[in-house]
Every structure is written in C-alpha cells, then in structure tokens.
Short mmCIF file of C-alpha atoms and ligand atoms in Angstrom, two decimals:
data_model
loop_
_atom_site.label_atom_id
_atom_site.label_comp_id
_atom_site.label_asym_id
_atom_site.label_seq_id
_atom_site.Cartn_x
_atom_site.Cartn_y
_atom_site.Cartn_z
CA MET A 1 -100.98 73.79 280.35
CA PRO A 2 -97.61 75.27 281.45
CA GLY A 3 -95.52 73.40 278.84
CA ALA A 4 -97.87 74.39 276.04
CA SER A 5 -97.91 78.02 277.06
CA THR A 6 -94.09 78.15 277.07
CA ALA A 7 -94.07 76.67 273.58
CA ILE A 8 -96.63 79.24 272.46
CA ASP A 9 -94.62 82.08 274.04
CA ARG A 10 -91.57 80.90 272.13
CA GLU A 11 -93.52 80.80 268.88
CA VAL A 12 -94.88 84.30 269.51
CA GLU A 13 -91.35 85.51 270.20
CA ASN A 14 -90.07 83.91 266.99
CA THR A 15 -92.89 85.46 265.00
CA ILE A 16 -92.10 88.90 266.43
CA LYS A 17 -88.42 88.41 265.58
CA GLU A 18 -89.42 87.57 261.99
CA ILE A 19 -91.53 90.72 261.84
CA GLU A 20 -88.63 92.73 263.25
CA LYS A 21 -86.36 91.41 260.50
CA THR A 22 -88.67 92.78 257.81
CA ILE A 23 -89.28 96.13 259.52
CA VAL A 24 -86.09 97.15 261.30
CA VAL A 25 -83.80 97.02 258.30
CA PRO A 26 -80.39 98.69 258.38
CA ILE A 27 -79.98 101.52 255.89
CA PRO A 28 -76.58 101.33 254.15
CA ASP A 29 -74.20 104.21 255.00
CA ASP A 30 -76.75 105.76 257.33
CA VAL A 31 -75.53 107.46 260.51
CA PRO A 32 -77.66 106.31 263.46
CA ARG A 33 -78.92 109.19 265.63
CA LEU A 34 -79.45 107.79 269.10
CA VAL A 35 -78.54 110.87 271.13
CA ILE A 36 -78.77 114.55 270.29
CA PRO A 37 -75.39 115.44 268.74
CA ASP A 38 -73.17 117.64 270.92
CA MET A 39 -72.68 120.09 268.08
CA GLY A 40 -75.46 120.94 265.64
CA VAL A 41 -75.34 119.16 262.25
CA PRO A 42 -75.11 121.36 259.10
CA ASP A 43 -78.41 121.88 257.25
CA ASP A 44 -77.18 120.19 254.06
CA ASP A 45 -76.24 117.04 255.94
CA ILE A 46 -79.60 116.96 257.69
CA LEU A 47 -81.49 117.33 254.43
CA GLU A 48 -79.33 114.75 252.71
CA GLN A 49 -79.99 112.22 255.45
CA LEU A 50 -83.70 112.97 255.42
CA GLU A 51 -83.84 112.44 251.66
CA SER A 52 -81.91 109.20 251.83
CA ARG A 53 -84.20 107.87 254.57
CA ARG A 54 -87.29 108.95 252.61
CA ASP A 55 -86.15 107.05 249.54
CA PHE A 56 -84.81 103.94 251.28
CA GLY A 57 -86.91 100.86 250.47
CA ALA A 58 -90.07 102.92 249.99
CA THR A 59 -92.92 101.42 248.01
CA SER A 60 -93.35 103.66 245.03
CA TRP A 61 -96.92 104.86 245.42
CA GLU A 62 -96.38 107.16 242.43
CA ASP A 63 -97.25 104.40 239.95
CA GLY A 64 -100.76 104.05 241.42
CA LYS A 65 -100.46 100.48 242.63
CA VAL A 66 -101.10 101.09 246.33
CA SER A 67 -104.61 100.85 247.75
CA GLY A 68 -105.55 104.22 249.28
CA VAL A 69 -102.67 105.86 251.24
CA VAL A 70 -101.85 108.68 248.78
CA TYR A 71 -105.11 109.92 247.30
CA HIS A 72 -103.93 112.65 244.92
CA GLY A 73 -100.13 112.84 244.70
CA GLY A 74 -99.97 115.52 241.99
CA LYS A 75 -96.84 117.67 242.07
CA ASP A 76 -98.71 120.98 241.76
CA LEU A 77 -100.81 120.22 244.80
CA VAL A 78 -97.81 119.01 246.81
CA ASP A 79 -95.90 122.18 245.91
CA LEU A 80 -98.80 124.42 246.93
CA THR A 81 -99.42 122.67 250.24
CA ASN A 82 -95.68 122.76 251.01
CA LYS A 83 -95.76 126.54 250.56
CA ALA A 84 -98.82 126.75 252.80
CA PHE A 85 -96.95 124.68 255.43
CA ALA A 86 -94.01 127.04 255.28
CA LEU A 87 -96.22 130.11 255.72
CA PHE A 88 -97.84 128.67 258.85
CA ASN A 89 -94.89 126.60 260.08
CA LEU A 90 -94.83 128.09 263.57
CA SER A 91 -98.53 128.64 264.06
CA ASN A 92 -100.79 126.95 266.59
CA PRO A 93 -104.57 127.38 266.73
CA LEU A 94 -104.41 127.07 270.53
CA HIS A 95 -103.40 130.74 270.42
CA PRO A 96 -105.97 132.56 268.27
CA ASP A 97 -104.77 135.87 269.67
CA VAL A 98 -101.29 135.23 268.27
CA PHE A 99 -102.48 133.67 264.99
CA PRO A 100 -105.84 135.32 264.17
CA GLY A 101 -105.54 134.54 260.43
CA LEU A 102 -105.15 130.84 261.18
CA ARG A 103 -108.34 130.91 263.24
CA LYS A 104 -110.18 132.25 260.22
CA ILE A 105 -108.71 129.56 257.97
CA GLU A 106 -109.76 126.78 260.33
CA ALA A 107 -113.29 128.17 260.70
CA GLU A 108 -113.60 128.37 256.92
CA ILE A 109 -112.54 124.74 256.43
CA VAL A 110 -115.35 123.63 258.74
CA LYS A 111 -117.83 125.95 257.00
CA MET A 112 -116.91 124.68 253.52
CA VAL A 113 -117.27 121.04 254.57
CA LEU A 114 -120.61 121.78 256.27
CA ASP A 115 -121.78 123.29 252.98
CA LEU A 116 -120.72 120.12 251.14
CA TYR A 117 -122.74 118.03 253.57
CA ASN A 118 -125.92 120.13 253.27
CA ALA A 119 -125.82 121.17 256.90
CA PRO A 120 -128.84 123.14 258.13
CA ASP A 121 -128.64 126.53 259.87
CA GLY A 122 -127.11 126.14 263.30
CA ALA A 123 -124.94 123.19 262.31
CA CYS A 124 -121.29 123.44 263.24
CA GLY A 125 -118.10 121.41 263.52
CA ALA A 126 -114.43 121.24 264.37
CA THR A 127 -111.23 120.13 262.68
CA THR A 128 -109.29 117.16 264.06
CA SER A 129 -106.12 115.23 263.29
CA GLY A 130 -107.87 112.50 261.30
CA GLY A 131 -110.79 110.14 261.03
CA THR A 132 -110.07 108.33 264.28
CA GLU A 133 -110.05 111.54 266.30
CA SER A 134 -113.21 112.79 264.58
CA ILE A 135 -114.99 109.55 265.49
CA ILE A 136 -113.71 109.54 269.06
CA MET A 137 -114.89 113.15 269.43
CA ALA A 138 -118.36 112.36 268.08
CA VAL A 139 -118.70 109.42 270.47
CA ARG A 140 -117.60 111.60 273.39
CA ALA A 141 -120.04 114.35 272.39
CA HIS A 142 -122.94 111.90 272.40
CA ILE A 143 -121.94 110.39 275.76
CA ILE A 144 -121.72 113.81 277.40
CA TRP A 145 -124.96 114.87 275.71
CA ALA A 146 -126.70 111.81 277.11
CA ARG A 147 -125.37 112.62 280.59
CA LYS A 148 -126.35 116.27 280.48
CA HIS A 149 -129.52 116.25 278.47
CA ARG A 150 -131.18 112.96 279.30
CA GLY A 151 -131.59 113.74 282.96
CA ILE A 152 -129.32 111.06 284.35
CA SER A 153 -127.60 112.46 287.41
CA ASN A 154 -124.27 111.02 288.58
CA PRO A 155 -124.07 108.82 285.52
CA ASN A 156 -121.81 105.84 285.16
CA MET A 157 -120.38 105.74 281.69
CA GLN A 158 -121.23 102.07 281.54
CA VAL A 159 -124.89 102.95 281.40
CA PHE A 160 -124.51 104.36 277.92
CA THR A 161 -124.42 101.88 275.15
CA PHE A 162 -124.01 102.59 271.57
CA VAL A 163 -124.83 100.44 268.67
CA PHE A 164 -122.69 100.04 265.61
CA PRO A 165 -122.30 97.68 262.69
CA THR A 166 -119.46 95.17 262.70
CA THR A 167 -118.16 96.80 259.52
CA ALA A 168 -117.86 100.23 261.18
CA HIS A 169 -114.25 101.41 261.45
CA ALA A 170 -112.05 100.14 264.30
CA ALA A 171 -111.99 103.74 265.61
CA PHE A 172 -115.44 103.07 267.15
CA GLU A 173 -114.02 100.09 269.04
CA LYS A 174 -111.16 102.32 270.14
CA ALA A 175 -113.65 104.90 271.46
CA VAL A 176 -115.55 102.19 273.33
CA GLU A 177 -112.34 101.02 274.98
CA TYR A 178 -111.01 104.49 275.72
CA PHE A 179 -114.28 105.68 277.30
CA GLY A 180 -115.10 102.39 279.00
CA ILE A 181 -118.63 102.30 277.62
CA GLU A 182 -120.71 99.39 276.50
CA ALA A 183 -121.40 98.73 272.87
CA THR A 184 -123.53 96.37 270.88
CA ARG A 185 -122.07 95.19 267.59
CA VAL A 186 -124.75 94.61 265.03
CA PRO A 187 -124.34 92.14 262.16
CA VAL A 188 -124.41 93.19 258.54
CA ASP A 189 -126.30 91.48 255.74
CA SER A 190 -123.92 88.88 254.31
CA LYS A 191 -124.78 89.79 250.72
CA SER A 192 -124.98 93.60 250.69
CA GLN A 193 -122.65 94.07 253.71
CA LYS A 194 -125.02 96.83 254.90
CA VAL A 195 -126.02 96.92 258.53
CA ASP A 196 -129.12 94.89 259.39
CA ILE A 197 -131.63 97.61 260.33
CA ASN A 198 -133.88 95.25 262.29
CA ALA A 199 -130.88 94.15 264.34
CA VAL A 200 -130.05 97.80 265.08
CA LYS A 201 -133.63 98.34 266.18
CA ARG A 202 -133.51 95.31 268.47
CA ALA A 203 -130.21 96.43 270.00
CA ILE A 204 -131.46 99.89 271.03
CA ASN A 205 -132.31 100.12 274.72
CA ARG A 206 -133.12 102.92 277.13
CA ASN A 207 -129.43 103.63 277.73
CA THR A 208 -128.47 103.88 274.08
CA CYS A 209 -127.06 107.28 273.20
CA LEU A 210 -125.77 106.69 269.68
CA ILE A 211 -126.19 104.53 266.61
CA VAL A 212 -123.73 104.50 263.73
CA GLY A 213 -123.78 104.10 259.97
CA SER A 214 -120.99 104.44 257.42
CA ALA A 215 -120.97 106.06 254.01
CA VAL A 216 -118.84 104.29 253.11
CA THR A 217 -117.40 101.43 255.13
CA TYR A 218 -113.66 100.87 255.16
CA PRO A 219 -113.74 97.13 254.33
CA HIS A 220 -116.19 96.97 251.41
CA GLY A 221 -116.91 100.56 250.41
CA VAL A 222 -120.61 100.09 251.10
CA ALA A 223 -123.05 102.76 252.32
CA ASP A 224 -125.34 101.68 255.14
CA ASP A 225 -129.01 102.62 254.83
CA ILE A 226 -128.67 106.03 256.46
CA GLU A 227 -132.33 106.94 255.87
CA ALA A 228 -133.53 103.89 257.80
CA LEU A 229 -131.02 104.56 260.58
CA GLY A 230 -132.18 108.19 260.65
CA LYS A 231 -135.77 107.07 261.22
CA LEU A 232 -134.65 104.93 264.16
CA ALA A 233 -132.62 107.80 265.61
CA GLU A 234 -135.62 110.11 265.40
CA LYS A 235 -138.03 107.57 266.80
CA TYR A 236 -135.88 106.76 269.83
CA LYS A 237 -134.52 110.31 270.20
CA ILE A 238 -130.90 109.18 270.07
CA GLY A 239 -127.89 110.31 268.06
CA LEU A 240 -126.90 109.00 264.64
CA HIS A 241 -123.30 109.40 263.55
CA VAL A 242 -122.52 108.90 259.87
CA ASP A 243 -118.90 107.96 259.26
CA CYS A 244 -117.99 109.64 255.98
CA CYS A 245 -114.27 109.58 256.72
CA LEU A 246 -113.62 107.52 253.62
CA GLY A 247 -116.64 108.77 251.65
CA SER A 248 -115.27 112.27 252.39
CA PHE A 249 -115.22 114.22 249.12
CA ILE A 250 -116.63 111.36 247.02
CA MET A 251 -120.13 110.93 248.48
CA PRO A 252 -121.14 114.60 248.02
CA PHE A 253 -120.27 114.46 244.30
CA LEU A 254 -121.65 111.02 243.35
CA LYS A 255 -125.00 112.27 242.06
CA GLU A 256 -123.61 115.06 239.91
CA ALA A 257 -120.95 112.69 238.59
CA GLY A 258 -123.75 110.45 237.30
CA PHE A 259 -123.52 107.53 239.78
CA PRO A 260 -126.22 106.12 242.06
CA ALA A 261 -126.07 108.27 245.20
CA PRO A 262 -127.39 106.90 248.49
CA ALA A 263 -128.42 109.29 251.30
CA PHE A 264 -125.50 110.18 253.55
CA ASP A 265 -125.66 113.73 254.89
CA PHE A 266 -127.62 116.18 257.06
CA ARG A 267 -130.59 116.03 254.67
CA VAL A 268 -131.47 112.85 256.56
CA ALA A 269 -133.34 114.28 259.53
CA GLY A 270 -132.03 111.90 262.21
CA VAL A 271 -128.33 112.50 261.47
CA THR A 272 -126.74 114.30 264.42
CA SER A 273 -123.05 114.12 263.50
CA ILE A 274 -120.80 113.29 260.54
CA SER A 275 -117.05 112.68 260.24
CA CYS A 276 -115.39 113.63 256.95
CA ASP A 277 -111.68 113.21 256.27
CA THR A 278 -110.24 116.12 254.37
CA HIS A 279 -106.97 114.14 254.26
CA LYS A 280 -108.49 111.34 252.16
CA TYR A 281 -110.45 112.38 249.04
CA GLY A 282 -110.27 116.04 250.09
CA PHE A 283 -106.58 115.69 249.12
CA ALA A 284 -105.36 117.67 252.13
CA PRO A 285 -102.01 116.71 253.68
CA LYS A 286 -102.20 113.94 256.28
CA GLY A 287 -103.46 114.92 259.72
CA SER A 288 -106.72 116.58 258.79
CA SER A 289 -110.40 115.75 259.25
CA VAL A 290 -113.66 117.50 260.14
CA VAL A 291 -116.33 116.39 262.60
CA MET A 292 -119.72 118.05 262.14
CA TYR A 293 -122.73 118.39 264.42
CA ARG A 294 -126.33 119.31 263.74
CA ASN A 295 -126.27 121.87 266.56
CA LYS A 296 -124.02 123.69 268.99
CA THR A 297 -125.38 121.84 272.02
CA LEU A 298 -123.75 118.68 270.70
CA ARG A 299 -120.51 120.41 269.76
CA HIS A 300 -120.26 121.83 273.28
CA CYS A 301 -120.34 118.24 274.52
CA GLN A 302 -117.14 117.60 272.55
CA TYR A 303 -115.20 120.44 274.17
CA TYR A 304 -113.01 120.15 277.24
CA THR A 305 -112.82 123.02 279.72
CA ILE A 306 -111.24 123.38 283.14
CA THR A 307 -111.81 126.64 284.94
CA GLY A 308 -109.88 126.23 288.21
CA TRP A 309 -106.53 125.04 286.88
CA PRO A 310 -103.48 126.95 288.21
CA GLY A 311 -102.30 127.19 284.59
CA GLY A 312 -105.27 129.44 283.87
CA ILE A 313 -108.77 128.89 282.52
CA TYR A 314 -108.22 126.23 279.88
CA ALA A 315 -110.48 125.25 277.01
CA SER A 316 -109.78 123.16 273.92
CA PRO A 317 -112.07 121.68 271.28
CA SER A 318 -110.55 118.23 270.83
CA ILE A 319 -108.00 115.75 272.22
CA ALA A 320 -104.88 117.74 271.38
CA GLY A 321 -103.84 120.90 273.12
CA SER A 322 -101.36 122.50 270.74
CA ARG A 323 -102.02 121.68 267.10
CA PRO A 324 -100.06 122.25 263.88
CA GLY A 325 -101.41 125.31 262.08
CA SER A 326 -99.37 124.28 259.07
CA LEU A 327 -101.64 121.29 258.42
CA ILE A 328 -104.72 123.48 258.66
CA ALA A 329 -103.26 125.92 256.15
CA GLY A 330 -102.33 122.98 253.87
CA CYS A 331 -105.88 121.64 254.01
CA TRP A 332 -107.42 125.03 253.21
CA ALA A 333 -105.03 125.50 250.28
CA ALA A 334 -105.86 122.04 248.86
CA MET A 335 -109.60 122.68 249.04
CA LEU A 336 -109.32 126.04 247.30
CA LYS A 337 -107.04 124.68 244.61
CA MET A 338 -109.31 121.74 243.81
CA GLY A 339 -112.58 123.68 243.83
CA LYS A 340 -115.92 121.89 243.50
CA MET A 341 -115.22 121.22 239.81
CA GLY A 342 -111.91 119.58 240.64
CA TYR A 343 -113.56 117.31 243.20
CA LEU A 344 -116.38 116.48 240.82
CA GLU A 345 -113.91 115.46 238.14
CA SER A 346 -111.95 113.38 240.65
CA CYS A 347 -115.12 111.66 241.80
CA ARG A 348 -116.07 110.86 238.21
CA ASP A 349 -112.62 109.41 237.46
CA ILE A 350 -112.09 107.52 240.71
CA VAL A 351 -115.56 106.02 240.99
CA GLY A 352 -115.46 105.30 237.25
CA CYS A 353 -112.25 103.35 237.89
CA ARG A 354 -113.94 101.31 240.65
CA VAL A 355 -116.93 100.61 238.36
CA ARG A 356 -114.65 99.32 235.58
CA ILE A 357 -112.67 97.11 237.94
CA GLN A 358 -115.88 95.80 239.47
CA ALA A 359 -117.29 94.94 236.04
CA ALA A 360 -114.08 93.08 235.16
CA ILE A 361 -114.05 91.11 238.43
CA GLU A 362 -117.71 90.21 238.08
CA VAL A 363 -116.96 88.22 234.93
CA MET A 364 -113.96 86.42 236.43
CA PRO A 365 -115.31 83.02 237.54
CA GLU A 366 -112.67 82.67 240.28
CA LEU A 367 -113.59 85.90 242.10
CA GLU A 368 -116.64 87.52 243.62
CA VAL A 369 -117.27 91.11 244.63
CA ILE A 370 -118.14 91.47 248.31
CA GLY A 371 -121.13 93.66 249.10
CA ASP A 372 -122.63 96.43 247.08
CA PRO A 373 -119.98 99.14 246.67
CA CYS A 374 -121.07 102.65 245.69
CA ALA A 375 -117.95 104.82 245.87
CA SER A 376 -114.19 104.35 245.46
CA VAL A 377 -113.55 101.02 247.21
CA ILE A 378 -113.96 97.53 245.77
CA ALA A 379 -113.56 94.37 247.87
CA PHE A 380 -113.36 90.88 246.43
CA GLY A 381 -112.74 87.33 247.54
CA THR A 382 -112.60 83.98 245.82
CA ALA A 383 -115.92 82.69 244.51
CA SER A 384 -117.44 79.79 246.43
CA SER A 385 -116.95 77.64 243.31
CA SER A 386 -113.18 78.36 243.59
CA SER A 387 -112.89 77.80 247.32
CA ARG A 388 -109.50 76.09 246.97
CA LEU A 389 -108.03 79.27 245.59
CA ASN A 390 -106.75 81.46 248.42
CA ILE A 391 -107.44 85.19 248.08
CA PHE A 392 -104.35 86.07 250.14
CA ALA A 393 -102.19 84.00 247.79
CA ILE A 394 -103.64 86.11 244.95
CA MET A 395 -102.89 89.23 247.01
CA ASP A 396 -99.24 88.10 247.34
CA ALA A 397 -99.06 87.31 243.62
CA MET A 398 -100.31 90.87 243.01
CA LYS A 399 -97.57 92.12 245.33
CA THR A 400 -94.91 90.62 243.09
CA ARG A 401 -96.50 92.74 240.34
CA GLY A 402 -96.14 95.85 242.51
CA TRP A 403 -99.72 96.02 243.85
CA ILE A 404 -100.32 96.59 247.54
CA LEU A 405 -103.89 95.51 248.34
CA SER A 406 -105.41 95.47 251.83
CA PRO A 407 -106.28 92.12 253.41
CA LEU A 408 -109.68 91.82 255.15
CA GLN A 409 -111.35 89.14 257.23
CA HIS A 410 -114.86 87.89 258.12
CA PRO A 411 -115.21 87.16 255.22
CA GLU A 412 -111.71 86.69 253.86
CA CYS A 413 -111.18 89.10 251.01
CA VAL A 414 -108.99 91.98 249.87
CA HIS A 415 -109.80 95.50 248.85
CA LEU A 416 -108.56 98.25 246.61
CA ALA A 417 -109.34 101.86 247.50
CA CYS A 418 -109.04 103.61 244.13
CA THR A 419 -107.30 106.99 244.06
CA ARG A 420 -106.44 109.51 241.37
CA LEU A 421 -103.29 107.47 240.79
CA THR A 422 -105.16 104.17 240.31
CA VAL A 423 -107.25 105.79 237.58
CA LEU A 424 -104.16 105.85 235.36
CA VAL A 425 -103.50 102.10 235.75
CA THR A 426 -107.01 100.66 235.69
CA ASP A 427 -106.34 98.39 232.70
CA LYS A 428 -103.05 97.26 234.22
CA PHE A 429 -104.87 96.22 237.41
CA ILE A 430 -107.39 94.19 235.45
CA GLN A 431 -104.65 92.48 233.44
CA ASP A 432 -102.48 91.83 236.52
CA ILE A 433 -105.29 90.35 238.59
CA ARG A 434 -106.10 87.99 235.70
CA ASP A 435 -102.43 86.95 235.50
CA ALA A 436 -102.13 86.62 239.28
CA ILE A 437 -105.10 84.25 239.41
CA ASP A 438 -103.63 82.13 236.59
CA GLU A 439 -100.27 82.02 238.35
CA VAL A 440 -101.73 80.93 241.69
CA LYS A 441 -103.86 78.31 239.94
CA ALA A 442 -100.83 76.96 238.08
CA GLU A 443 -98.52 76.99 241.13
CA PRO A 444 -100.63 76.91 244.31
CA GLU A 445 -97.60 76.08 246.49
CA LYS A 446 -95.68 79.19 245.44
CA TYR A 447 -97.74 81.55 247.61
CA ALA A 448 -98.97 79.09 250.25
CA LYS A 449 -96.56 80.27 252.96
CA GLY A 450 -97.02 84.05 252.84
CA SER A 451 -100.10 86.04 253.77
CA ALA A 452 -102.30 82.99 253.15
CA ALA A 453 -100.55 81.16 255.98
CA ILE A 454 -100.54 84.17 258.32
CA TYR A 455 -104.24 84.89 257.89
CA GLY A 456 -105.10 81.19 257.97
CA MET A 457 -103.25 80.93 261.27
CA ALA A 458 -104.78 84.09 262.74
CA VAL A 459 -108.28 82.80 262.06
CA ALA A 460 -107.45 79.30 263.34
CA ILE A 461 -105.92 80.42 266.66
CA PRO A 462 -108.65 79.96 269.25
CA ASP A 463 -107.01 82.31 271.75
CA GLN A 464 -107.01 85.76 270.16
CA THR A 465 -104.75 87.11 272.94
CA ILE A 466 -101.90 85.37 271.08
CA VAL A 467 -102.66 87.47 268.01
CA GLU A 468 -102.83 90.53 270.29
CA ASP A 469 -99.37 89.68 271.67
CA ILE A 470 -98.02 89.55 268.12
CA CYS A 471 -99.70 92.90 267.35
CA ASN A 472 -98.08 94.46 270.42
CA GLY A 473 -94.73 93.01 269.35
CA PHE A 474 -95.27 94.50 265.89
CA ILE A 475 -95.91 97.97 267.34
CA ASP A 476 -92.82 97.59 269.58
CA THR A 477 -90.70 96.96 266.49
CA LEU A 478 -91.82 100.35 265.10
CA TYR A 479 -89.84 101.98 267.91
CA GLU A 480 -86.71 99.89 267.51
CA VAL A 481 -83.72 101.85 266.31
C1 PLP B 1 -114.58 104.51 257.08
C2 PLP B 1 -113.39 104.99 257.85
N1 PLP B 1 -113.56 105.60 259.04
C3 PLP B 1 -112.53 106.03 259.77
C4 PLP B 1 -111.23 105.87 259.33
C5 PLP B 1 -110.09 106.34 260.21
O1 PLP B 1 -109.37 107.35 259.61
P1 PLP B 1 -107.88 107.75 260.07
O2 PLP B 1 -106.98 106.64 259.63
O3 PLP B 1 -107.66 109.04 259.37
O4 PLP B 1 -107.87 107.90 261.54
C6 PLP B 1 -111.00 105.26 258.10
C7 PLP B 1 -109.64 105.05 257.61
O5 PLP B 1 -109.40 104.43 256.61
C8 PLP B 1 -112.10 104.80 257.34
O6 PLP B 1 -111.94 104.19 256.16
#
C-alpha cells in the first residue's frame, strides 16, 4: 500500500538517523580533513591527531571485557609485530623478484600452518587477508575444480550447488552471492547445534561440488561432525571445506591441553580444504589468514591468470593484486614468538576460561547454554522456564558493566569468544552476569527499549528488505565525515 510504504520509508530513515547519531560523533578540537592539505602537515601534528582519534570514545578492550576482537593484546607481542611491520613497510608479495625474503616468509607461514593441521605430502595453501577471503577462495577453487575436473563443458555456474549448515559463517553466503551459485542451507540439530548429517546427505545432488563443516562455528563455538562429513565427501567424490577460521590455533592444541578434541583437520580423509585465521588465535595482526588444500590441483583452481593482457602476463593467487608485506611479516613474527608451547598454554587458559564460565552458567536457572561448545566460544540464552527474561536486556545490562557480548539470532542468544584477556577476568564475568540477571529481573523496564527492542523488531518485521535497508544505511554512516 503506497501510504504504508511511505510511512515505513520514514521510519527506516529515522532509524538510520538514530544510528548515525551514535556513530558519526564529533571529536572535540579535532581538525576535519576533507581535502588533501595544500601544504604537508608536520609529522608531530599528524601523529598527535592519529593518537587523539585512536583514543576518542574507544571501548577499552584492554580490560578483557570484549568478546573476541583482540585475541592477545600483550605489549611484547604488539611491540615485536610493530617492528616487523616497519621492516617490511614498503614490501609487496606481488613482486617476489623485488622482495625475495618476503616470499620466503609467506611460504613458511603456509608451511607452518599446514604442519599444525596434519597436512599430508602434497598439501599446500595460500595466505589471504582474513577468514572471509579464505572461505571465498576455497569456494572458488571447488567451483573451478568442478568445471575442469568433472567433465562439464561450457558450465553455467548455477549448475554447481554447495551445501552448508545454517550456522556456517556468513562468508559462505557472501561467496554464494558473489559467484552466483546455488546453495542448499542445511539445518542444525537444535540441541547440539551441529549440522544434521542426514540432511546434508539428502541435499547432495549430482551438481554438488562442495559441502562445509565448521570447527568451530562462529555463533555457538560448536564443531560439526567432520568425520561424518568426510565420509559423505569421499562417497560422493565432492569437496569438504572445514572452516577453522575461529578454531584456528585452538583446535590443534585441544587434545594436548587436556580437553575433548573432535576431528577437524586433514587426518579426516574427505577433507579437501581448510581455512585457518592466523589473525584470531594465531595472534597475528589483523589482515591475515591461511587457506589450505589437500593437493595442488585444487590450489591451482584458486589462482587467477590472464596471459594476453597488454599489461603483461598476470597471475595472482587470491582476490587482491598488491598485498601488504608488512602484515605477512607481522604474522610470521607472532607465530615464531608464540611457539607451539605458547599456543598450547594459550589454548589451556582460554578454553579453561570457557569451561569455567560454562559450568557457572549451567547452574544459573535463568540461563541455558546453547549447543555443545568445545573450544573458546560460549553461547547462552534464557532458559525456557525464564522465557519472560530477555537475553538482549541482559546483554545491555552487561554493557553497563563494561562487557561487550555479541547478539545472535535463531535462536536468540548471546556469545562470548574468550581471549587471553578474558582469562584474567573470568570470575568478574561470572559475578557480573549474575548481577545483570538480578538487575533485569528486578527492573525489567530498564532495558526493554535497547537491544531487546531492536532484535524483537528485526525478528517481527515480515519484510526483511526493510532490515536490509537499515543495514545499508548503517554502512553508509561509516563513510560519513
Ligand atoms: C567461523 C568463522 N569463519 C569465518 C569468519 C570470518 O573471518 P574474518 O572476519 O576474518 O573475515 C569468522 C569470523 O569471526 C568465523 O568466526
């Protein structure tokens, strides 16, 4: 109805304006920089302005109250990686002839991560800018592989489907949209939150090129049954990608750290590719991940080459052309500094922190743990017996205590990705969550309008394009000066 749609448009506009007010905040005494200054600005002034902008209104992650985001944060490691950045500031792996040492560093990062993931002889990989790019590359590799090696001439990308659990990271949806392929989303078991293996089996058809499992999932920190998925991949001769972006440097150390350790790596025969984020629990600076393949045939399917371009014969491994060598050097330095013993200790502390928080939540009658977490992430919602208590109101009450938790939906819950910084405030978290619950119970109205209202509205809106409009408006605000 025209009248209704105008009213909705107005509401969307108002909502975006509200978002803008919280995001585009003026910084006191800050000089706006809207055009390149005619004369260069002195170094000291530049650094002073950078520092003031860094510090303005920033959530202090240093006290360990932010879910994920900064996974290590130790000064020694930051100092070392800064020095590594400086040494390779100008370098670019697109030019291995100019920066031969950088090439070696990058190759060694891939080799070390392959070793961690028990890769067989002939396995290989590439570095990327992060988990999303690693996943997009693995999807591309399997599509091209299906075109080239499954005998389909003149293929239409639509003929390739791939099958992934609804809990798989949004990066898989992004890949589906970017490549214009079909995908089947498979439900997860409502109790364990692991993908329903029978549903995966039913979804596989003759055009399927890839199935997906996570170790662990972003929402609930759960490992899918990779062994069962591997058997399906072998049986139907299709690819299996294991998303270890978040499991990164936790999954490989679980067993030695004394925790139950589900299968996740190349020891499962059907696994054809794995993504592992060095910039999460590998503690590398942001902008760093590794995608691994069981063999070179698959990795070749990731590459892009053009031989007849007037700019010369061009070949690059991933989406980017030029890439920052400084990040690669920073990643390599972080891995060497940590060493396997450092990662083992981190795994023990971080997963130990999740286990303690889980045990505490399990005895809180108002809350229930979602799924069967095995690594660093714990998700929880309100127990069915406390259905009038809103988990997002509790999340907001935690925010007033300095905690930034991540909201999740289907089912409604929140999660905490424990880091080395959370380890130091485990008891504080347990105490604060107890207090937050009591506060929301005592004053339910106090937090009724915040995240609880937003998420309640988002779920209730029948037309999800309205939510998409708000998301687009949100991204627009990020570029407002
Ligand atoms: C399981 C999983 N996969 C992929 C990603 C995407 O990683 P990035 O944000 O580095 O692109 C994430 C990010 O949290 C994740 O948790």
